[in-house]
XYZ file of C-alpha atoms in Angstrom:
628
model
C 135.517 -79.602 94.943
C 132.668 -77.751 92.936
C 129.045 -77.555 94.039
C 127.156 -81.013 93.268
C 130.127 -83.405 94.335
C 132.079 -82.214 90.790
C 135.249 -81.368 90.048
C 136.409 -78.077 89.031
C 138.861 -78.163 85.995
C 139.546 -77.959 82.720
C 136.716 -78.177 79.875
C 136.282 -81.307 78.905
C 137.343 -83.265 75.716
C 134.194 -82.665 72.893
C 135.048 -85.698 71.447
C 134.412 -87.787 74.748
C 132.169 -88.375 76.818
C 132.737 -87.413 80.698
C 130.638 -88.738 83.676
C 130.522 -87.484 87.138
C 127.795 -87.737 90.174
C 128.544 -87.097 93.801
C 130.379 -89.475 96.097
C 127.553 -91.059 98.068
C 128.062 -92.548 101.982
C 125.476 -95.186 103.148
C 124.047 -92.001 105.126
C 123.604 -89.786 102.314
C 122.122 -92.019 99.740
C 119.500 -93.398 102.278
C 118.688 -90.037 103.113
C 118.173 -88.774 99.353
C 116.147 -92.036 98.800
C 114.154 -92.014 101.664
C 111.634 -94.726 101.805
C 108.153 -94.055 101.604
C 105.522 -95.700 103.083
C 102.525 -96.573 100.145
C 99.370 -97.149 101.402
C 97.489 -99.512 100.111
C 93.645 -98.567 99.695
C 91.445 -100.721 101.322
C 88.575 -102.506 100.001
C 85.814 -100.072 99.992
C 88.063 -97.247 98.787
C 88.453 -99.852 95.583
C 85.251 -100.920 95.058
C 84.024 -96.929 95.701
C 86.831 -95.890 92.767
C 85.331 -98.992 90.609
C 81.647 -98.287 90.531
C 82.590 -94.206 90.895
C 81.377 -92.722 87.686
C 82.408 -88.772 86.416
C 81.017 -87.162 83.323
C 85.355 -87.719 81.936
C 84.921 -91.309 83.066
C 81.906 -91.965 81.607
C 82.767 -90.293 77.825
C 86.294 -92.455 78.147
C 84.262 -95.580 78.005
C 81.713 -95.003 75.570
C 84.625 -93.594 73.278
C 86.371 -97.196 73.867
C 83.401 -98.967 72.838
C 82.461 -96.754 70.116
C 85.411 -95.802 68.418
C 83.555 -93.678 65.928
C 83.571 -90.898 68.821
C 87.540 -91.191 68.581
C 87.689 -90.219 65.171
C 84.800 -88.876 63.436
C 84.882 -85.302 64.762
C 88.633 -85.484 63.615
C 87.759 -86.223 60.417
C 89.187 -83.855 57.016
C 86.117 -82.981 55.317
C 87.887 -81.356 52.538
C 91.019 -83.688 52.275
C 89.130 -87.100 52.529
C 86.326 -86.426 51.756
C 86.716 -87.295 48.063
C 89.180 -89.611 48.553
C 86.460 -91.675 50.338
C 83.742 -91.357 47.951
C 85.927 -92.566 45.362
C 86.910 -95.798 47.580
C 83.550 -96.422 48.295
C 82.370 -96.481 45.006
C 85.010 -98.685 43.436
C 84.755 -100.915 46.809
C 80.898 -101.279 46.696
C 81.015 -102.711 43.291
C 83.616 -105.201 43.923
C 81.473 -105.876 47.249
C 78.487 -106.636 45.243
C 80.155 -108.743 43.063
C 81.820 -110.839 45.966
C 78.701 -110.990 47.984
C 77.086 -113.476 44.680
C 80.002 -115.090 43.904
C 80.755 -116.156 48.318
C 77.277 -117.162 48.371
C 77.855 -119.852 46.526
C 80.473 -121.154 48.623
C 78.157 -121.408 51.497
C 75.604 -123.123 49.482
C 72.826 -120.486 49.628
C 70.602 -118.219 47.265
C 72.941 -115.809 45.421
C 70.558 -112.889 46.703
C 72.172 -113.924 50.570
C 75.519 -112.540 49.633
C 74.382 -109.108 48.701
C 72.846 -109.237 52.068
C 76.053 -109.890 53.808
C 77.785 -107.709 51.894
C 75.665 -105.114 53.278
C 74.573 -105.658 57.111
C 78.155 -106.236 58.604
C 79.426 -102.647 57.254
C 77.241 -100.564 59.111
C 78.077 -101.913 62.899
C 81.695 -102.013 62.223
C 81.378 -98.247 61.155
C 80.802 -97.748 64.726
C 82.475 -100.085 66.458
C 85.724 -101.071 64.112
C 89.180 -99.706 65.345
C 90.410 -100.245 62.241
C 90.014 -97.495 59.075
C 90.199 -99.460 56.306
C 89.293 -103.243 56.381
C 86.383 -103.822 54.374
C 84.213 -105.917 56.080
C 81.599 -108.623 54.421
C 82.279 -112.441 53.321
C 85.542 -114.056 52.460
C 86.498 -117.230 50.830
C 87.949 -118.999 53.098
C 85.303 -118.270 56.242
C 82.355 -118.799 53.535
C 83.821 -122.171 52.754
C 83.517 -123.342 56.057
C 80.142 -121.769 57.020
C 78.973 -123.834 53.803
C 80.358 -127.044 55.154
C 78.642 -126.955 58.293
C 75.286 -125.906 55.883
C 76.132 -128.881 53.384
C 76.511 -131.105 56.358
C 73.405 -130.305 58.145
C 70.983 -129.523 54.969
C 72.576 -132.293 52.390
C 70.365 -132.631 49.151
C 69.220 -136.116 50.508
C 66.961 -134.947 53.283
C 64.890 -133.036 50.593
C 64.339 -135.595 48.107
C 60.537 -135.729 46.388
C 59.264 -138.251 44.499
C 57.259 -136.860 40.700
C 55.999 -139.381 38.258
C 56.042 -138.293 34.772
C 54.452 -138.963 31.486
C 55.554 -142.881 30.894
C 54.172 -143.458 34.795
C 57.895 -144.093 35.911
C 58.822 -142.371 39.777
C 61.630 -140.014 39.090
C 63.452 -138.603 42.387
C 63.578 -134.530 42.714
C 65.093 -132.351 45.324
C 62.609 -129.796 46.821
C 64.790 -126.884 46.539
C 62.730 -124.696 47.836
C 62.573 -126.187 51.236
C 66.255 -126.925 50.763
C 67.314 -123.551 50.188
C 65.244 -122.142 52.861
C 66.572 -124.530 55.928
C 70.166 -123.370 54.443
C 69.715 -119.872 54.949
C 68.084 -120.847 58.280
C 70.947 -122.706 59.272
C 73.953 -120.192 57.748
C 72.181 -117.670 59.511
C 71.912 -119.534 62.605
C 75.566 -120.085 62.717
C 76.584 -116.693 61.755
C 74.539 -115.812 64.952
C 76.491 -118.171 67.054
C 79.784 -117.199 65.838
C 78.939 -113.622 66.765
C 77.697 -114.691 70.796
C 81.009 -116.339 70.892
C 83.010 -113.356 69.686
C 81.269 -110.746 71.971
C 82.356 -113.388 75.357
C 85.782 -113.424 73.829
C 85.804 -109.856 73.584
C 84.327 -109.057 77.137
C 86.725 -111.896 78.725
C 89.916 -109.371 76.633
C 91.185 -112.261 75.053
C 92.217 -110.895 72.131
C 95.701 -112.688 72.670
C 94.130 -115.964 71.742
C 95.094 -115.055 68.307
C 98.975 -115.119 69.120
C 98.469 -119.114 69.260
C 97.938 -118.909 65.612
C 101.414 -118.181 64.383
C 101.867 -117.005 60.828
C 102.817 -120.378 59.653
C 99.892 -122.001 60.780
C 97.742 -119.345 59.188
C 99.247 -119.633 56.382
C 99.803 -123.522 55.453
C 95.407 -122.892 56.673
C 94.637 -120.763 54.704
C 96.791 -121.882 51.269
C 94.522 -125.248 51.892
C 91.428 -123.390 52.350
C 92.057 -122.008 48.752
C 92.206 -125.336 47.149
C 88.993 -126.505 48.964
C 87.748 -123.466 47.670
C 89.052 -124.125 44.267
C 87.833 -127.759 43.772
C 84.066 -126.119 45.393
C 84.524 -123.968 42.738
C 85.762 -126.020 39.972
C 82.491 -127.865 39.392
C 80.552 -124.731 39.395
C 82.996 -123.930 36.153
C 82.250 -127.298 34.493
C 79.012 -127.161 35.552
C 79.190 -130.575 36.559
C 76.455 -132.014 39.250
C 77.954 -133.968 42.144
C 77.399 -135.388 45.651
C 77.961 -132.626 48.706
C 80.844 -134.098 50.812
C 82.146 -133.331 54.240
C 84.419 -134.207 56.264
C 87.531 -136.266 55.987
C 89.063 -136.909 52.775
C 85.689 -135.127 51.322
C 88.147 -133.167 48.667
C 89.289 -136.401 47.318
C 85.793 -137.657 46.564
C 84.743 -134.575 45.383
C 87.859 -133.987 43.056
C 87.261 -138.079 41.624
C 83.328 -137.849 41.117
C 84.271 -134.187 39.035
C 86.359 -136.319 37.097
C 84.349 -139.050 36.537
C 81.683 -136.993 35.087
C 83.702 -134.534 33.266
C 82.407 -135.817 29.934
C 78.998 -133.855 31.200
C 80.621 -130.581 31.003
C 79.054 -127.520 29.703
C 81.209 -126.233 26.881
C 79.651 -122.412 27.286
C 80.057 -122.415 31.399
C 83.405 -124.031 30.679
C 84.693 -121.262 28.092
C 83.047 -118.205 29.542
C 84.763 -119.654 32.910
C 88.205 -119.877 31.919
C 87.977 -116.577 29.765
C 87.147 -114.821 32.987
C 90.242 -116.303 34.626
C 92.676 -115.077 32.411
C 91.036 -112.290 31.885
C 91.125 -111.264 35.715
C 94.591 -112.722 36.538
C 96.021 -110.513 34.141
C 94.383 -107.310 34.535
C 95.112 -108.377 38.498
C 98.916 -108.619 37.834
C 98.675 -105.100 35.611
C 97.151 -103.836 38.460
C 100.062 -104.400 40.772
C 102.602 -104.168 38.501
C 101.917 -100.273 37.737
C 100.048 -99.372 40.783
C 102.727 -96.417 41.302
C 101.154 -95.297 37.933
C 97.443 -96.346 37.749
C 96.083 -94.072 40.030
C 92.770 -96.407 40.919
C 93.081 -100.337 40.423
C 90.539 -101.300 36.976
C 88.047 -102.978 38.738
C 87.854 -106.185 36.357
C 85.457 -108.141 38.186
C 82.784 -105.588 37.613
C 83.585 -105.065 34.044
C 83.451 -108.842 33.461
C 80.715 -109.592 35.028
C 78.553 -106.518 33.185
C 79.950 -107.767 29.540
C 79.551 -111.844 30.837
C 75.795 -110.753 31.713
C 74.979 -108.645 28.643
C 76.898 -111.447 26.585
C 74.393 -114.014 28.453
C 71.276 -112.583 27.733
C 71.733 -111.202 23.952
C 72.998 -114.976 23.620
C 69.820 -116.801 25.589
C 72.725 -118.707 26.798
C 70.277 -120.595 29.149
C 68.077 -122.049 26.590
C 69.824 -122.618 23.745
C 73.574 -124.078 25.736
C 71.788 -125.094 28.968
C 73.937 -122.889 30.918
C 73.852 -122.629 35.010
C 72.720 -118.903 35.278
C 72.148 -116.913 38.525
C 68.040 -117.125 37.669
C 66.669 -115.204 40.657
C 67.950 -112.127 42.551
C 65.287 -110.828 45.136
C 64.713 -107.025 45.392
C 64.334 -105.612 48.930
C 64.922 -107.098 52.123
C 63.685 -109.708 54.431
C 62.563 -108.891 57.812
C 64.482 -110.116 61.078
C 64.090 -113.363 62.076
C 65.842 -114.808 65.412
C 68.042 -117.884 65.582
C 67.333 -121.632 65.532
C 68.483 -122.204 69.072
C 68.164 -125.714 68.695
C 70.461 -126.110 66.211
C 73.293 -124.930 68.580
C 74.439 -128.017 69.627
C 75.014 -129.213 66.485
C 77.556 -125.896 65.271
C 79.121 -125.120 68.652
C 82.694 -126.842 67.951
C 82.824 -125.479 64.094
C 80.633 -122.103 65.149
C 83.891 -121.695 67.665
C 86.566 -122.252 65.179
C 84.995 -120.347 62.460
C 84.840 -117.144 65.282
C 88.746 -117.322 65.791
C 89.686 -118.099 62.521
C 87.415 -114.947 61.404
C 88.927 -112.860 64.016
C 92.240 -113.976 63.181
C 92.273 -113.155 59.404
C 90.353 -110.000 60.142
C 93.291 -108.758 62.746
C 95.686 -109.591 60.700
C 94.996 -107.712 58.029
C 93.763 -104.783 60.206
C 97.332 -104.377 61.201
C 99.119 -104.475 58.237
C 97.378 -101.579 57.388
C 97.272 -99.543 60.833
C 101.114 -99.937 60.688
C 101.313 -98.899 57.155
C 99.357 -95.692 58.032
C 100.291 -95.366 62.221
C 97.130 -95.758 64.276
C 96.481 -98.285 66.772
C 94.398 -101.520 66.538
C 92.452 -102.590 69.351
C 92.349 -106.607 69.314
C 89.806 -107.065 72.088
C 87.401 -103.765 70.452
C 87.838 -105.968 67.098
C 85.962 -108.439 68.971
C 83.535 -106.712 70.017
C 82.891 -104.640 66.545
C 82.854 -108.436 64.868
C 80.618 -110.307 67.593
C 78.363 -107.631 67.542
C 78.334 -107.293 63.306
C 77.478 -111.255 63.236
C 74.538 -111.544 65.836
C 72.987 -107.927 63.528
C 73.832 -109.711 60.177
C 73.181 -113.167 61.310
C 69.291 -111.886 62.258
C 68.926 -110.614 58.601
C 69.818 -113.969 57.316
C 73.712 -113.459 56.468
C 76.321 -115.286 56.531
C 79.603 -114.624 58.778
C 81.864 -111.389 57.949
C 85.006 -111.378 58.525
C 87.724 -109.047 55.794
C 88.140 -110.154 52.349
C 92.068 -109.066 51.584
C 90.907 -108.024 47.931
C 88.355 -105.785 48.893
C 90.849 -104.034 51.914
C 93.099 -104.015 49.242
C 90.879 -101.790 46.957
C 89.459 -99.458 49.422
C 93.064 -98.510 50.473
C 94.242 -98.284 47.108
C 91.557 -96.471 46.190
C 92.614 -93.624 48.544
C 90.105 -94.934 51.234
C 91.064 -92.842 54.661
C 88.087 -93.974 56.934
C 85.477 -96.071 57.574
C 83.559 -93.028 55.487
C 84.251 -95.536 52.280
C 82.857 -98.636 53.917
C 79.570 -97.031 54.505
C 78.962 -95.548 50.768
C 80.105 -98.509 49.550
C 77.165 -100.595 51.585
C 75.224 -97.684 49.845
C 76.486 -99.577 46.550
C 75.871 -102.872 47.440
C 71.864 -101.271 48.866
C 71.796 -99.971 45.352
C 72.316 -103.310 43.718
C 69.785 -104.795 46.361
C 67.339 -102.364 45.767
C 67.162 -102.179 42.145
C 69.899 -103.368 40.235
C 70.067 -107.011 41.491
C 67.484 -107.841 38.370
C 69.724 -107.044 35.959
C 72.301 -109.441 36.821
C 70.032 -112.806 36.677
C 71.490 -113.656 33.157
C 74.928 -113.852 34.484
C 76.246 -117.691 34.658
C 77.850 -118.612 37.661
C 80.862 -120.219 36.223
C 81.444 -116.569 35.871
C 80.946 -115.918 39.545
C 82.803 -119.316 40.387
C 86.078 -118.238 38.048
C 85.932 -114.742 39.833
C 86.403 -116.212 43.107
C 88.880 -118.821 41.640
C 90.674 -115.514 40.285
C 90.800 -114.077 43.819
C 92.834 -117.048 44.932
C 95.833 -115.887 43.749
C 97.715 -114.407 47.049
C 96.682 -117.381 48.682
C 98.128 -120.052 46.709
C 101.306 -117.698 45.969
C 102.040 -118.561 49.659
C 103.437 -121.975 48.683
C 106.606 -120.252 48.027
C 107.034 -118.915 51.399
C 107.579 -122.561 52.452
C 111.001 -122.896 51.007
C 112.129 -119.333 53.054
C 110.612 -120.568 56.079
C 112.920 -123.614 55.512
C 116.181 -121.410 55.562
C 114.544 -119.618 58.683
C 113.086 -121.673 60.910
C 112.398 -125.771 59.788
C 110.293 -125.978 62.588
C 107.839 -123.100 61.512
C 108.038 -124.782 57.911
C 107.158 -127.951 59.215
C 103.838 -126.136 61.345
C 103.230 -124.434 57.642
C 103.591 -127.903 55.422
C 101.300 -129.760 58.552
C 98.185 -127.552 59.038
C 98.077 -127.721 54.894
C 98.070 -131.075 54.412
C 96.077 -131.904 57.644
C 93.197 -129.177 56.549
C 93.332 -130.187 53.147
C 92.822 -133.950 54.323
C 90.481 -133.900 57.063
C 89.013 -130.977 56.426
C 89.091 -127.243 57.395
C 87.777 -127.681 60.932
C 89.520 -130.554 62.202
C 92.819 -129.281 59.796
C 92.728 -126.044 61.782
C 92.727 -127.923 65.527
C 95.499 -130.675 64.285
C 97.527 -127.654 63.462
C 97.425 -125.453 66.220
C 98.005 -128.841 68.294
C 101.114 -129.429 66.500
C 102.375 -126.438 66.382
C 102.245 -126.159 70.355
C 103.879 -129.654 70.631
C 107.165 -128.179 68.630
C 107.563 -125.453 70.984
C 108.166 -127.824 73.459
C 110.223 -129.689 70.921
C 112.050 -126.934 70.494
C 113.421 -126.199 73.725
C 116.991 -128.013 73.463
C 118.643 -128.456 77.208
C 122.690 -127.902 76.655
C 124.659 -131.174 77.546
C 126.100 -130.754 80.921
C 124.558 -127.376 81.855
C 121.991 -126.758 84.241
C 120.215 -123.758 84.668
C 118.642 -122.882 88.264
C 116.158 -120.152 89.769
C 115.752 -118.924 93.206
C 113.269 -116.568 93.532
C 113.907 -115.354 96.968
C 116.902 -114.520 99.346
C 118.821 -117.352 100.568
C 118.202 -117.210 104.438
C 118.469 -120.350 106.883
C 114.881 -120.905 106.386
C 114.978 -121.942 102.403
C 118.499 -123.311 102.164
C 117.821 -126.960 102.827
C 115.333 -126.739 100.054
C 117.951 -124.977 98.096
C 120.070 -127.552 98.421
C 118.019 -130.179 97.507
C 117.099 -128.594 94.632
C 120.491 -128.326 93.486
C 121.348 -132.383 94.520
C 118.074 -133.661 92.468
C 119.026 -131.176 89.492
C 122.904 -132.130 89.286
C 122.167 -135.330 90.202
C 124.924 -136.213 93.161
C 125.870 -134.297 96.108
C 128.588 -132.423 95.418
C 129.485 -131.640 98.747
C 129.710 -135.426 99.768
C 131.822 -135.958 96.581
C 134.050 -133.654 97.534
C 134.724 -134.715 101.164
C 135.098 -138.558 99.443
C 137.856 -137.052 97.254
C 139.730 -135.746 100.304
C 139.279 -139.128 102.102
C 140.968 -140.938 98.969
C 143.381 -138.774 98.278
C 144.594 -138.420 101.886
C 144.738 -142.678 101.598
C 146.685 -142.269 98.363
C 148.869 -140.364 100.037
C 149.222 -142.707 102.884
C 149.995 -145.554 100.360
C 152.451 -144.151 98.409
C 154.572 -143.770 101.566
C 154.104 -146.644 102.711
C 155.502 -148.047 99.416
C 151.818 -149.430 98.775
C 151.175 -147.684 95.553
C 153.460 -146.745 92.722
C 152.688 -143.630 90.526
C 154.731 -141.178 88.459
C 155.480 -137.669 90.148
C 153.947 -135.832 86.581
C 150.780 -137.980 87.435
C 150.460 -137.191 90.859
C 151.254 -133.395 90.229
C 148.081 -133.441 87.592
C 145.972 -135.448 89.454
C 146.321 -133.030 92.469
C 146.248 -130.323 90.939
C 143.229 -130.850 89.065
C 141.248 -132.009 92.501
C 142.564 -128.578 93.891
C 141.546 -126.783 90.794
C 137.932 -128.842 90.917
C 137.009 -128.175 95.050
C 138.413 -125.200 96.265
C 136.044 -124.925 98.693
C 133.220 -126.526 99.758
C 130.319 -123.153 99.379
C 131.882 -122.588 95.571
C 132.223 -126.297 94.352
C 129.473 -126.729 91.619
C 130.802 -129.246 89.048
C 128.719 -129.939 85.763
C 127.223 -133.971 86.066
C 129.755 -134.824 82.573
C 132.874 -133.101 84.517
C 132.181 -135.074 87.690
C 131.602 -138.387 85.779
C 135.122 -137.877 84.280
C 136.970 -137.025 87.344
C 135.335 -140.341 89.028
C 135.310 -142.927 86.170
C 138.505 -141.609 84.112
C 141.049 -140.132 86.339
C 140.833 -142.130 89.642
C 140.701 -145.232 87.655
C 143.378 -144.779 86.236
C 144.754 -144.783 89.836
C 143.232 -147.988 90.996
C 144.803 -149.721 87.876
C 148.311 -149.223 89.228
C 146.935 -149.689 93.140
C 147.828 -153.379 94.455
C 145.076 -156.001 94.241
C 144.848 -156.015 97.934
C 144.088 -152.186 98.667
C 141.793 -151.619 95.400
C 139.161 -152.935 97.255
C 139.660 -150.612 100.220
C 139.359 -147.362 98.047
C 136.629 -148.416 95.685
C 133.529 -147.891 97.664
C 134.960 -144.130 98.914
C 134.103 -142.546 95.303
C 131.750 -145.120 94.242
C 128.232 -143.154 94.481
């Protein structure tokens, strides 16, 4: 025997594999895996390594709340530098032009959307784990920030009464005082939805997003587009109509659009569709060769700078009556806390606008940090978003969450860092600062068909339902549900019904297998436990098997004592089959665990077919021993 309990010998085989370990005794393994005896700290030696802080200790948590000391002084000056500046710059203009065209899915001044465009980009530059999400408003998230603004600040609480000429009372909305108790009340929310982020992200519940399976997002978010779309729609046609919310609002609003379509506005309604077609197919040109374009043609921008310079040459206003953006203010406005009591009245929709933000933010985030192999931190996200809303929301923004276009262009674009997201808010301060006057000739069916344009992806997910179908029917079903639901009682109440229904086919989905039955004991079997272990197993098999299997003895000991007394007639084949099969069935009594469908058969097929050739007289002797 060779040193190390192996076997001296020939070399072995290459093409084999050959295992050997020494030839243990109870004595020598317990002595080579001595126990060892872990002591437990006790409670002040806890609590003294909790509130203990070292200068390594300390640095570890700031760098987990700001990740910006993670990766900044790691950053390639001369290999991303570039790269960045060129993301930001092609970013910040299709920021710019986003920020206008979302604001009028919340139902605010067009000036609003440059402003939270801008504000939400320079927290998450701090605190964002992710490198390339491109934070600001998105379609979806605007929509239902504007719902809860349209349902609060409808254009019937700020009607005015104006007599003119003829001495006849003609009703006016004060949009003045309208538009103002909007942006307090967006801005109010957007603070809200950041308070309730920041507990989420202190409690680390960043898993609350795995309750929001991928079906569910997406059968939300493909209805969110068409509410979008119909919001939008309007805006195109330039067609007035009542503000409605809540259930079966999209059906109102889609009929009164359509009753009043003969008011359209032929110029809104061609330079609308024009940009449409114009962006869907530069959009699909843009994927198609995106191997060979080396940055995306940002089409928004150059539509919106010919639509604009097309506008005002034209005096589209005044001579077609066209809806044009109008006013654009310059500068900034200063802080201004939240309407606290208006929280009551947003808490349920201020909470689901927070997770669905989070959600579509997260997601996104880690499509990308797995395309490029750095780590997301859900709970951090959280943080970096809770903390961007209560900063934007007290500069009178709206909520940020990700738009997927704008993520899509800044990593396109050769964006390595959260470098690009703050030149581009330099873009989007530009276009505050000074250029935000040169867009006020630009309609807003233009804006309106850009954001109709940047529903593509969204409505393209349709055509996931049929694979989800061959997958999984029940995650189609969850897809097909939340889209219908959201698009029929709206995005709020959609979004709950969902998630609701989507938890109640989990449970659907667990199938129990006919005549199986599936038992855990978490502990050793000692004489303390094993009456309740046995009760367990009586109540889950449903008979006691051990008094079924002394009644079989008892009858088949009385059989036996019938058939020689010339009682009871029966074939030697049946007799042999019928024993054989008890003996096979109970060979003792600690191993005899029959399945409830076996048992059943034994009782009600076998042994009655017994009693049928028993005499009259003894059938009712032998009955009641099996009958349980």
């Amino acid at each position: 025997m060779a040193a190390g309990g192996r076997q001296a010998g020939p070399m072995p085989d290459p093409g084999r594999y050959v295992v050997s370990r020494p030839i243990y005794s109870e004595t020598a393994f317990q002595e080579e895996n001595e126990k060892r005896a872990h002591l437990q700290p006790t409670l002040r030696e806890r609590v003294q390594g909790a509130c203990s802080c070292s200068r390594k200790k300390a640095f570890q948590i700031t760098k987990s709340f700001l990740p910006i000391l993670e990766w900044l002084p790691k950053y390639r000056v001369k290999e991303w530098l570039v790269s960045d500046i060129i993301s930001g710059v092609s970013t910040g203009l299709v920021a710019t032009l986003q920020g206008l065209a979302f604001a009028l899915l919340v139902a605010v001044p067009l000036g609003y959307g440059l402003y939270s465009a801008f504000f939400p980009l320079l927290t998450y530059f701090f605190l964002g784990t992710s490198r390339h999400l491109s934070v600001g408003p998105f379609p979806v998230v605007s929509l239902m920030v504007g719902s809860v603004v349209l349902s609060m600040a409808p254009d019937d609480k700020f009607h005015i009464m104006s007599s003119n000429a003829t001495g006849l009372n003609k009703t006016l909305i004060d949009t003045v005082s309208r538009d103002a108790q909007r942006v307090v009340i967006a801005s109010t929310l957007t603070f809200l939805v950041g308070i309730i982020q920041l507990v989420f992200g202190a409690l680390q519940i960043g898993f609350i997003v795995r309750y929001l399976a991928d079906p569910l997002i997406g059968g939300f978010t493909t209805a969110a587009a068409f509410q979008v779309f119909v919001s939008q729609l309007k805006i195109v046609l330039n067609v007035s109509t009542k503000n409605y919310n809540g259930i079966l609002s999209i059906i109102y609003t889609l009929i009164e659009i359509f009753q009043r379509i003969g008011t359209t506005n032929i110029a809104d309604l061609i330079a609308g569709l024009l940009t449409i077609f114009i962006c869907m197919v530069v959009k699909e040109i843009n994927d198609r060769f995106k191997h060979k374009i080396p940055v995306p043609i940002p089409i928004e921008v150059i539509v919106t700078i010919v639509a604009t310079g097309i506008s005002y040459a034209a005096d589209l206003e005044k001579k077609y009556n066209a809806g044009i953006v109008k006013t654009i203010p310059r500068g900034f406005l200063p802080p201004e806390p939240p309407a606290v009591s208006m929280f009551s009245e947003m808490i349920a929709a201020a909470f689901s606008i927070a997770v669905v933000a989070y959600a579509i933010a997260v997601s996104v985030a880690k499509v990308y940090a797995t395309k490029h192999d750095y780590p997301i931190d859900g709970n951090q996200e959280f943080i970096a978003y809770g903390i961007s809303n209560v900063f934007a929301g007290a500069f009178s923004c709206f909520v940020a969450t990700t738009a997927l276009s704008r993520t899509a262009v800044q990593e396109s674009t050769g964006g390595k860092t959260q470098v690009a997201s703050i030149i581009s808010a330099g873009i989007v301060l530009i276009a505050i600062v000074a250029l935000g006057k040169l867009l006020e000739p630009l309609q807003k069916s233009v804006l309106a068909a850009v954001v109709i344009a940047n529903l593509k992806g969204m409505f393209m997910q349709v055509f996931d339902v049929p694979r989800l179908w061959r997958q999984n029917k029940a995650d189609a079903m969850i897809w097909i549900f939340t889209c219908v639901a959201s698009i029929i009682l709206g995005l709020d109440l959609g979004l709950l019904a969902g998630l609701v229904f989507g938890l109640l086919t989990v449970v659907v989905r667990v199938v129990e297998p006919e005549g199986v039955k599936i038992l855990r004991f978490s502990s050793p079997i000692f004489y303390a436990n094993i009456d309740g272990l046995k009760s367990s197993l009586k109540s889950t098999v449903g008979f006691d098997a051990i008094r079924v299997h002394n009644k079989r003895l008892k009858a088949l000991r009385m059989i036996q004592k019938l058939i020689k007394k010339g009682k009871l007639k029966a074939t030697k084949v049946k007799f042999n089959f019928f024993f054989c099969s008890l003996l096979k069935d109970s060979k003792s009594n600690s191993n005899f665990f029959l399945s409830t469908s076996k048992a059943r058969s034994l009782l009600n097929n076998q042994w009655g077919h017994w009693m049928i050739e028993m005499q009259k007289e003894h059938s009712r002797k032998i009955r009641p021993l099996w009958g349980n």
